[in-house]
Short mmCIF file of C-alpha atoms in Angstrom, two decimals:
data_model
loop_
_atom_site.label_atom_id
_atom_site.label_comp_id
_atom_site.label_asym_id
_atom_site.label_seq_id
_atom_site.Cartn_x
_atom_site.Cartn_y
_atom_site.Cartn_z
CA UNK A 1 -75.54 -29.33 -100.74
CA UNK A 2 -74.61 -29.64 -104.32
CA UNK A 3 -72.56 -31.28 -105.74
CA UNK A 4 -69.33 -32.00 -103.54
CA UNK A 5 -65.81 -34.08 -102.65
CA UNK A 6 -65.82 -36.96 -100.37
CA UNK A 7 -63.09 -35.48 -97.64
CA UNK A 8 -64.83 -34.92 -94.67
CA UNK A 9 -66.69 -38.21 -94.12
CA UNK A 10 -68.16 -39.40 -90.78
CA UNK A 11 -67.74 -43.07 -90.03
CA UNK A 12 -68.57 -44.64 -86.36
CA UNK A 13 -68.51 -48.07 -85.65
CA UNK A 14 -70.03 -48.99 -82.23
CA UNK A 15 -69.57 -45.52 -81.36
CA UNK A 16 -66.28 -44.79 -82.01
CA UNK A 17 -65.29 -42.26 -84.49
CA UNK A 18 -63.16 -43.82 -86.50
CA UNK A 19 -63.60 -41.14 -89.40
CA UNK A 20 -59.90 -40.49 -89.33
CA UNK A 21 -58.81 -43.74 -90.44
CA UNK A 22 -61.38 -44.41 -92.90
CA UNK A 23 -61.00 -43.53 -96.35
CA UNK A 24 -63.08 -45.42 -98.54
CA UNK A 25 -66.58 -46.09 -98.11
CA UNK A 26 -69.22 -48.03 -99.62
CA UNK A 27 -73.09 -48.80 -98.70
CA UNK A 28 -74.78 -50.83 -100.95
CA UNK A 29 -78.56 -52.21 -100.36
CA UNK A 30 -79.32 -54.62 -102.63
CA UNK A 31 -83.35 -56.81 -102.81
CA UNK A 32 -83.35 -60.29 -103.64
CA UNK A 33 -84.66 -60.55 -107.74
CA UNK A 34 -87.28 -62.59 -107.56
CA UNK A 35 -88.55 -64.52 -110.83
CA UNK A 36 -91.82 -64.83 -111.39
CA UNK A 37 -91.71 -65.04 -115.04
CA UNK A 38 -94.89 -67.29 -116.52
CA UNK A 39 -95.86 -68.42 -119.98
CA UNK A 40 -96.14 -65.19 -122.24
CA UNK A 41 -95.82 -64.43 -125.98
CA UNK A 42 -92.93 -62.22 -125.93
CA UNK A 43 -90.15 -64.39 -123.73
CA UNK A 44 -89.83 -61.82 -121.55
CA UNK A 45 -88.77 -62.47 -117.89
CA UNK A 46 -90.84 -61.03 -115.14
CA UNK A 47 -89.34 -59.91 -111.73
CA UNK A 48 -90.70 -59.38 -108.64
CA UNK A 49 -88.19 -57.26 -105.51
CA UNK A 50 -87.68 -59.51 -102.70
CA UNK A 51 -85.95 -59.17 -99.24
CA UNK A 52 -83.56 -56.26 -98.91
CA UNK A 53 -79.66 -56.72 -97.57
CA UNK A 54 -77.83 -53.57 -96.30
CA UNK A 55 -74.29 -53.22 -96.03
CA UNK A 56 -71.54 -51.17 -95.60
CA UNK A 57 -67.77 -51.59 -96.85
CA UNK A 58 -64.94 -49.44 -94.90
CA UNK A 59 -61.51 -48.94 -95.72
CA UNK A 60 -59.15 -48.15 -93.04
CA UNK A 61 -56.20 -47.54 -92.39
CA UNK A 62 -54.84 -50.51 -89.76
CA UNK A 63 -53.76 -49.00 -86.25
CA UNK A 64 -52.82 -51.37 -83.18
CA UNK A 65 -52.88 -49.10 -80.98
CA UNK A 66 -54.41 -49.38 -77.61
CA UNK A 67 -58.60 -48.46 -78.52
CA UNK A 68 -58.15 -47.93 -82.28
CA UNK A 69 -59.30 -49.32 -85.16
CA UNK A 70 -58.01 -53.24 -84.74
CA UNK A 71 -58.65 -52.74 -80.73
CA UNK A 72 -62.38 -52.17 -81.92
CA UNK A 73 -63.01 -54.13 -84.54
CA UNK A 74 -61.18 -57.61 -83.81
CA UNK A 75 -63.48 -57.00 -80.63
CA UNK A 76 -66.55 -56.75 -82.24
CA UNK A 77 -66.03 -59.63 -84.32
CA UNK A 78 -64.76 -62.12 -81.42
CA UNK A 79 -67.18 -61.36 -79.80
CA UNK A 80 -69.90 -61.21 -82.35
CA UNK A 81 -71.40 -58.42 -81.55
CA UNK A 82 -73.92 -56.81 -82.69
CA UNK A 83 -73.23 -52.80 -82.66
CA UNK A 84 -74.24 -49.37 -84.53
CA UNK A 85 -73.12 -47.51 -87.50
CA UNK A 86 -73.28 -44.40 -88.39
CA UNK A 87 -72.31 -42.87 -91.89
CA UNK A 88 -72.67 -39.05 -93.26
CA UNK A 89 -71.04 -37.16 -95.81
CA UNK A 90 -69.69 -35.02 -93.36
CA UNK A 91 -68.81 -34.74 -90.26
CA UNK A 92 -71.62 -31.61 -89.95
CA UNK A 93 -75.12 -32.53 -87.84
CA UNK A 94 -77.75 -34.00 -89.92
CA UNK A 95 -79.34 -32.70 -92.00
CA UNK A 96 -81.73 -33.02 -95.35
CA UNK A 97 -78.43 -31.96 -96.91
CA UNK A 98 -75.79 -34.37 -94.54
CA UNK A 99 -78.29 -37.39 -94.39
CA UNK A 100 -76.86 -40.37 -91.96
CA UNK A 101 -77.44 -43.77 -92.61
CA UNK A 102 -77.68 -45.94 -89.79
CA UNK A 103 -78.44 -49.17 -88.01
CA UNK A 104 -77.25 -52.08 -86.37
CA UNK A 105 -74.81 -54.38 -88.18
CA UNK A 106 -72.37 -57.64 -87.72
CA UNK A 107 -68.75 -58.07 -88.47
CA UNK A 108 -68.83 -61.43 -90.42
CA UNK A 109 -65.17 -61.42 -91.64
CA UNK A 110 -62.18 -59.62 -90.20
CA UNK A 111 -59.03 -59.71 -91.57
CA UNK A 112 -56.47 -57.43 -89.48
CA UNK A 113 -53.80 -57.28 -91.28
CA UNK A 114 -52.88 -57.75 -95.44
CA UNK A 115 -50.50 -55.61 -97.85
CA UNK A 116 -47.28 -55.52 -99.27
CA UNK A 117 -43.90 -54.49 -99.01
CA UNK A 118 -43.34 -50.44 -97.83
CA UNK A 119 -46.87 -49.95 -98.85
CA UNK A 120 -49.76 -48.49 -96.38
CA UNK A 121 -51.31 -50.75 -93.83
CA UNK A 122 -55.37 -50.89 -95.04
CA UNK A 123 -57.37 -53.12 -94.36
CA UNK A 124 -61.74 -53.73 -95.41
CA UNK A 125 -64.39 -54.65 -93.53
CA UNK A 126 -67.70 -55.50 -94.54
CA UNK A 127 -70.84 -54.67 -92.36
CA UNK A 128 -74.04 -56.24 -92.79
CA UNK A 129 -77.43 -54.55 -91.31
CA UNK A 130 -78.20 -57.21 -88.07
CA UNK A 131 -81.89 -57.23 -88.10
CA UNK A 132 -85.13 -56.24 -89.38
CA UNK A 133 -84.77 -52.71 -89.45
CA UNK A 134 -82.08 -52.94 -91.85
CA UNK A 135 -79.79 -49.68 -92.31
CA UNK A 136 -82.08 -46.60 -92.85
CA UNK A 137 -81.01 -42.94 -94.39
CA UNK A 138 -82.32 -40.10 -91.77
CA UNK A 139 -82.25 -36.41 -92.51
CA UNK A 140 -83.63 -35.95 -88.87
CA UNK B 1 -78.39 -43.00 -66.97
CA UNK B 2 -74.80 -42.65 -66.38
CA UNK B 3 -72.24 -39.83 -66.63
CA UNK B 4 -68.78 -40.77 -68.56
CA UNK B 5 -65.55 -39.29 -69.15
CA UNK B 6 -64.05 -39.87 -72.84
CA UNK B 7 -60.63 -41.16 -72.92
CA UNK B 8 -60.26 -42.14 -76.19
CA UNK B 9 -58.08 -40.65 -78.30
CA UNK B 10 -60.98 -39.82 -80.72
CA UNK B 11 -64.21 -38.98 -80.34
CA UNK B 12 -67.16 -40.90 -79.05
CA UNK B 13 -70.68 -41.18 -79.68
CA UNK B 14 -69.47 -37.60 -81.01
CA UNK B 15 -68.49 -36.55 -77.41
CA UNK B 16 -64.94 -35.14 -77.84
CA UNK B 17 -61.90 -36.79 -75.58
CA UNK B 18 -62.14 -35.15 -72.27
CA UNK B 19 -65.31 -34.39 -72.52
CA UNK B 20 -68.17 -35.71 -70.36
CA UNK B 21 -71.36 -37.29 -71.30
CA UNK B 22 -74.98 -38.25 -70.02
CA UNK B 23 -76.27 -41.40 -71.54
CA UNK B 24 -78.07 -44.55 -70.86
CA UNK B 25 -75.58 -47.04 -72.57
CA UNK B 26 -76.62 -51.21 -72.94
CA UNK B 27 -74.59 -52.77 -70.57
CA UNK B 28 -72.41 -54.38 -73.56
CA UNK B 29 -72.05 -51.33 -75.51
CA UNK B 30 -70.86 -50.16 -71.84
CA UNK B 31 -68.37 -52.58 -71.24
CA UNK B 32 -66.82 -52.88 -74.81
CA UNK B 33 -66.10 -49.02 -74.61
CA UNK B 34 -64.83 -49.00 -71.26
CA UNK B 35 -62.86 -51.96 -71.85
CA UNK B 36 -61.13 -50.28 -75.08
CA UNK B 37 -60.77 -47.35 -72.99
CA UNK B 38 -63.09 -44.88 -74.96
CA UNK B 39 -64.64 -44.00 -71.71
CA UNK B 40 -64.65 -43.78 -67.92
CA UNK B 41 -67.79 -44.32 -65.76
CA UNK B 42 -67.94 -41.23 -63.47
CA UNK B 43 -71.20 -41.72 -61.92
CA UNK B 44 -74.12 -44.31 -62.02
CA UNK B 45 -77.35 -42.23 -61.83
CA UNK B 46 -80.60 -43.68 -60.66
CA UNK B 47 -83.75 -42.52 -60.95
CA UNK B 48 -85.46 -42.42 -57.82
CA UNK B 49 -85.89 -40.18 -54.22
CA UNK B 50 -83.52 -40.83 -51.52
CA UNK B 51 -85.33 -40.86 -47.88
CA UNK B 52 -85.17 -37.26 -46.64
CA UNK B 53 -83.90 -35.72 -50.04
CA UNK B 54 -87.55 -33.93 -50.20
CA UNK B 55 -90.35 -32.54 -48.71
CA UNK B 56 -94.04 -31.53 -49.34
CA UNK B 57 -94.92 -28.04 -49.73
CA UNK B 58 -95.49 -25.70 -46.38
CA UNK B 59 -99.27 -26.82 -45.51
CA UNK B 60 -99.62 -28.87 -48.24
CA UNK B 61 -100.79 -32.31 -45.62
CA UNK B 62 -102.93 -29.88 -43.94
CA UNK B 63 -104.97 -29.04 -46.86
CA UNK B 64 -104.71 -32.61 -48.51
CA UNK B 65 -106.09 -34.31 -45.52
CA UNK B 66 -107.11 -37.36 -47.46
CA UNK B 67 -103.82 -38.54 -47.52
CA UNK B 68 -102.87 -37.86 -44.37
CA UNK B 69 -99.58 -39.63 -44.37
CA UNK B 70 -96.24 -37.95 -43.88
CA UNK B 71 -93.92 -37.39 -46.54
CA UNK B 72 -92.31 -41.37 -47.50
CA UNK B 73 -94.47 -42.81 -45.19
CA UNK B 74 -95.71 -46.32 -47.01
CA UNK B 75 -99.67 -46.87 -47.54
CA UNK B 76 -101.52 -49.80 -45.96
#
């Protein structure tokens, strides 16, 4: 693929594709740093990698219309639902060079609507992988 | 598996609006979509043979005779 500019990115949430009204995009996995750091002659801490936490952080642009993005969303979080995501580069099948990370995640915070005067309606929201599998990158 | 009709105005499950679909949806993920209005159920498909839907081949009792039972007829 090469090296290449984040336009065509494919976002679906519970799957809808709300690619359209997403524009940033963020999906950070992060392990718990564990100390294990004993007696030793140089002072040096010692870590061990814990438990992993998957997310991913959307930005959208806010829509009220009837099955768009705060019809879906709001939903999934009164309800708590757990649903799956689906991330690529592009919008192309995937592929070793269009990998798609993927999983099922929760909607812990949802906040519909924020901004300021005559500027663009956006809004963020947070996903966090919902079990044990955790979000997983797939070239397949 | 079920057959549905996308209404959305955007795609779903990468199906494009007006397009239909085969799938075997959770119930949930089922109702949230229909309920947004993503999709339409067109058709509940079961697996399964309805009575009188099929039939053995020509002969086929004739030279299975340990069976001996006719076609949907229930064992002992």
């Amino acid at each position: 693929m090469g090296k290449f500019l984040l336009d065509d990115c494919y976002v679906e949430i519970d799957g809808h594709d709300l690619s359209d009204h997403a524009f940033n995009i963020d999906t950070p996995s992060t392990r718990e740093r564990v100390d294990v750091s004993g007696f030793n002659p140089t002072g040096a801490k010692e870590f061990l990698a814990g438990q992993k936490e998957d997310q991913v952080t959307v930005q959208f642009l806010q829509d009220f219309d009837t099955g768009s993005v705060h019809d879906i969303l709001s939903s999934i979080f009164q309800n708590q639902a757990t649903v799956g995501i689906k991330v690529r580069p592009t919008s192309a099948a995937v592929s070793a060079q269009n990998p798609e990370l993927s999983g099922n995640v929760n909607l812990f915070e949802y906040n519909g609507l924020s901004g300021a005067l005559s500027q663009r309606s956006e809004m963020t929201v947070t996903f966090l992988a919902a079990d044990g599998d955790g979000l997983v990158w797939s070239d397949t | 598996m079920s057959r549905y009709l996308v209404t959305a105005p955007h795609p779903y499950r990468e199906h494009k609006p007006g397009d239909t679909f085969e799938a075997e949806l959770d119930l949930d993920v089922e109702q949230r979509a229909i309920r947004l209005g993503a999709i339409r159920l067109l058709e509940r498909c079961t697996t399964g043979l309805r009575p009188g839907s099929w039939q053995l081949p020509h002969g086929w009792i004739a030279s299975n005779p340990v069976s001996g039972r006719e076609p949907g007829e229930r064992s002992e």
